[in-house]
């Protein structure tokens, strides 16, 4: 048994104060933490959480699509309450990246959604349409009675989607946006889609690039990717990570499909 140490209130108080002052005087080191909330082990539901100090920033907020077990994940709560997310950084308008924004707003998100003007304009079409389709699917499920939920409810409505559009704050290309607590983000052209961007997020010490979906160098419809910056880390979409795009121009591939379809007297639908 160890020897008992005599107790001295004054000495104990001094020791506690010393420990407190030393701890308080140590510099607080803030680092960015990344958590993947979607698009992991699947290619939809893109959602990446950046935490820095008390800031919670979400890169993309997409719907899980495809098989039922994936779609059910849309109804699962995030690892963080929607009300505690400070901002959304949206790379582009496709629903697997943007489609859950109305749901997040419905659940209490009140921060800005930073995006390019092109992305905002496309979302003003896609998100209300997604809400309409959600309502249609719920109506059909109730009519046919195949849902275990009574009644079946949409993830969000067309009205919810329209309301979420007021959260969008368009940004300029290659212009740093202050996110607070030393964080900033810059939007660079990613090709792929009208308004699509790659992001460069920085805390002043470390720079992380989020690729979004990348387009081709020679796309006839949208500008080629034009990433500026020198990131320390890259988080890259890998839907095509195991494939090299063929050098054949897309117009030549389309021509071959058209000619082949006409040659067999088939029908061709171009959306």
XYZ file of C-alpha atoms in Angstrom:
271
model
C 0.000 0.000 0.000
C 1.382 3.412 -0.938
C 1.986 5.974 1.768
C -0.822 8.429 2.362
C -0.096 11.976 1.195
C -1.148 14.747 3.601
C -3.942 16.931 2.222
C -3.341 20.676 2.064
C -6.277 22.705 0.627
C -4.111 25.698 -0.252
C -1.552 23.522 -2.068
C -4.263 21.618 -3.933
C -5.903 24.856 -5.056
C -2.544 26.189 -6.284
C -1.883 22.989 -8.227
C -5.301 23.109 -9.862
C -4.861 26.758 -10.817
C -1.431 26.026 -12.278
C -2.784 23.180 -14.390
C -5.703 25.347 -15.520
C -3.506 28.291 -16.547
C -1.089 26.033 -18.393
C -3.897 24.346 -20.287
C -5.514 27.666 -21.129
C -2.242 29.139 -22.386
C -1.577 26.289 -24.847
C -2.308 27.259 -28.485
C -5.460 25.677 -29.865
C -4.692 23.790 -33.052
C -7.642 23.531 -35.448
C -7.588 20.856 -38.118
C -10.108 19.927 -40.767
C -11.855 16.611 -40.196
C -13.641 14.819 -43.023
C -16.454 12.292 -42.710
C -18.065 10.570 -45.691
C -21.835 10.398 -45.215
C -22.611 9.104 -48.690
C -21.104 8.009 -52.015
C -19.087 5.403 -50.095
C -19.456 1.793 -51.304
C -21.915 3.258 -53.809
C -21.853 6.047 -56.395
C -24.879 8.080 -55.299
C -25.817 10.119 -52.232
C -22.752 12.350 -52.315
C -22.412 13.973 -48.871
C -19.087 14.833 -47.232
C -18.927 16.559 -43.855
C -16.045 18.937 -43.077
C -15.622 19.876 -39.419
C -13.274 22.664 -38.367
C -13.541 24.111 -34.887
C -17.267 24.630 -34.373
C -17.945 24.824 -38.114
C -19.821 22.020 -39.878
C -19.716 22.299 -43.668
C -21.400 19.806 -46.003
C -19.963 19.241 -49.476
C -22.940 18.204 -51.627
C -26.223 16.847 -50.344
C -27.365 14.194 -52.784
C -30.059 11.549 -52.952
C -29.231 7.863 -52.778
C -30.558 6.278 -55.960
C -30.896 2.824 -57.446
C -31.640 -0.290 -55.390
C -34.205 -0.114 -52.587
C -31.654 -0.647 -49.812
C -29.869 2.465 -51.087
C -33.036 4.565 -51.444
C -33.987 3.705 -47.856
C -30.835 5.507 -46.718
C -32.497 8.780 -47.771
C -34.798 8.413 -44.768
C -32.009 7.759 -42.280
C -30.862 10.727 -40.165
C -27.428 12.209 -40.756
C -24.751 11.790 -38.117
C -25.269 15.478 -37.307
C -28.581 17.371 -36.903
C -29.502 19.451 -39.942
C -29.761 22.550 -37.755
C -26.059 22.252 -36.814
C -24.803 22.360 -40.408
C -23.506 25.850 -41.156
C -23.348 25.721 -44.957
C -23.566 23.464 -48.006
C -20.994 23.638 -50.795
C -22.692 22.291 -53.916
C -20.510 21.040 -56.778
C -23.301 20.623 -59.344
C -27.022 20.128 -59.899
C -27.403 16.393 -60.544
C -29.760 14.888 -57.958
C -27.200 12.448 -56.562
C -25.358 15.591 -55.424
C -28.187 18.098 -54.795
C -31.418 16.132 -54.409
C -31.488 15.970 -50.581
C -31.178 19.739 -50.057
C -34.978 20.239 -49.745
C -35.067 17.416 -47.183
C -32.265 18.998 -45.154
C -34.036 22.386 -45.188
C -37.259 20.653 -44.160
C -35.395 19.102 -41.213
C -33.996 22.410 -39.959
C -31.023 23.483 -42.066
C -30.942 27.287 -42.209
C -27.514 28.057 -43.653
C -26.507 29.132 -47.149
C -26.099 26.796 -50.108
C -23.088 28.070 -52.032
C -23.076 27.165 -55.719
C -22.330 28.662 -59.109
C -25.094 30.566 -60.883
C -25.439 27.779 -63.440
C -25.945 25.193 -60.717
C -28.502 27.399 -58.956
C -30.443 27.850 -62.210
C -30.490 24.118 -62.934
C -31.530 23.308 -59.351
C -34.481 25.695 -59.716
C -35.763 23.211 -62.332
C -34.526 19.867 -61.011
C -35.406 20.165 -57.318
C -39.100 21.155 -57.737
C -39.413 18.403 -60.348
C -37.884 15.933 -57.888
C -40.410 17.024 -55.240
C -43.248 16.524 -57.715
C -42.030 13.015 -58.524
C -41.724 12.213 -54.811
C -45.386 13.189 -54.367
C -46.433 11.169 -57.422
C -44.665 8.055 -56.117
C -46.349 8.437 -52.723
C -49.775 8.858 -54.346
C -49.225 5.776 -56.500
C -48.055 3.712 -53.502
C -51.167 4.719 -51.544
C -53.427 3.951 -54.495
C -51.922 0.495 -55.021
C -51.411 -0.196 -51.326
C -47.957 -1.727 -51.702
C -46.207 0.474 -49.155
C -45.836 -0.716 -45.558
C -46.339 2.907 -44.486
C -49.941 4.036 -44.043
C -50.030 6.483 -45.657
C -46.893 6.550 -47.759
C -45.310 10.000 -47.588
C -42.861 11.725 -49.940
C -39.361 12.570 -48.761
C -40.293 16.155 -49.556
C -42.866 17.947 -51.675
C -42.649 20.289 -54.623
C -43.451 23.103 -52.214
C -40.555 22.053 -49.955
C -38.206 22.102 -52.941
C -39.293 25.563 -54.057
C -38.830 26.851 -50.492
C -35.268 25.464 -50.354
C -34.204 27.544 -53.366
C -34.129 30.684 -51.216
C -31.091 29.195 -49.421
C -28.951 29.336 -52.561
C -26.209 31.965 -52.715
C -24.513 32.057 -56.140
C -20.748 32.594 -56.214
C -18.275 33.637 -58.888
C -15.670 31.377 -60.441
C -12.198 31.372 -58.843
C -13.236 33.775 -56.093
C -12.515 32.732 -52.459
C -15.579 32.674 -50.181
C -15.092 33.175 -46.434
C -16.804 30.415 -44.448
C -15.683 31.651 -41.019
C -13.078 30.462 -38.495
C -10.350 30.655 -41.129
C -12.106 28.415 -43.656
C -12.533 29.447 -47.283
C -13.709 27.804 -50.496
C -13.071 28.524 -54.145
C -15.142 27.198 -57.067
C -13.251 26.075 -60.202
C -14.713 24.809 -63.468
C -15.153 21.035 -63.586
C -16.736 20.602 -67.027
C -19.250 17.710 -66.825
C -22.372 19.885 -66.669
C -23.449 23.500 -66.966
C -22.238 25.213 -63.774
C -20.376 22.172 -62.409
C -17.450 22.961 -60.119
C -14.508 21.462 -58.304
C -13.869 22.948 -54.870
C -10.719 24.058 -53.109
C -11.308 24.265 -49.347
C -8.584 25.827 -47.203
C -8.057 26.567 -43.517
C -5.019 28.741 -44.244
C -2.617 25.848 -43.669
C -4.087 22.846 -45.467
C -5.867 22.819 -48.826
C -8.286 20.031 -49.812
C -9.679 19.687 -53.317
C -13.094 18.103 -53.908
C -13.318 17.133 -57.558
C -17.084 16.815 -57.950
C -17.860 15.064 -61.228
C -15.256 15.879 -63.859
C -15.931 16.466 -67.547
C -13.799 15.779 -70.587
C -11.138 18.016 -72.015
C -12.818 18.183 -75.434
C -16.530 18.305 -74.586
C -18.383 20.245 -77.320
C -21.076 21.488 -74.905
C -19.321 22.667 -71.729
C -15.891 24.171 -70.969
C -13.067 21.817 -70.045
C -12.091 21.384 -66.384
C -9.948 24.280 -65.206
C -8.744 23.632 -61.663
C -6.595 26.309 -60.069
C -4.738 25.847 -56.835
C -2.189 23.553 -55.242
C -4.078 21.177 -52.919
C -2.438 19.076 -50.242
C -5.161 16.431 -50.510
C -7.672 15.490 -53.210
C -11.073 13.873 -52.630
C -12.034 12.633 -56.072
C -15.241 11.154 -57.456
C -14.377 7.684 -58.709
C -17.469 6.618 -60.664
C -15.140 6.176 -63.637
C -12.053 5.512 -61.553
C -11.370 2.177 -63.264
C -11.989 3.382 -66.814
C -10.189 5.489 -69.396
C -12.441 7.509 -71.683
C -12.035 6.561 -75.320
C -10.392 9.213 -77.493
C -13.244 8.940 -80.019
C -15.190 12.236 -80.174
C -18.708 11.824 -78.705
C -20.284 13.106 -81.930
C -18.741 10.165 -83.808
C -20.149 7.673 -81.287
C -23.566 9.328 -81.553
C -23.382 9.159 -85.343
C -22.660 5.415 -85.166
C -25.672 4.850 -82.884
C -27.971 6.837 -85.198
C -26.800 5.022 -88.319
C -27.036 1.617 -86.655
C -30.589 2.338 -85.428
C -31.736 3.622 -88.825
C -30.137 0.633 -90.528
C -32.359 -1.776 -88.574
C -35.422 0.501 -88.861
C -35.474 1.077 -85.118
C -36.630 4.028 -83.062
C -34.251 6.510 -81.472
C -35.201 8.580 -78.430
C -32.942 11.547 -77.596
C -33.866 13.261 -74.306
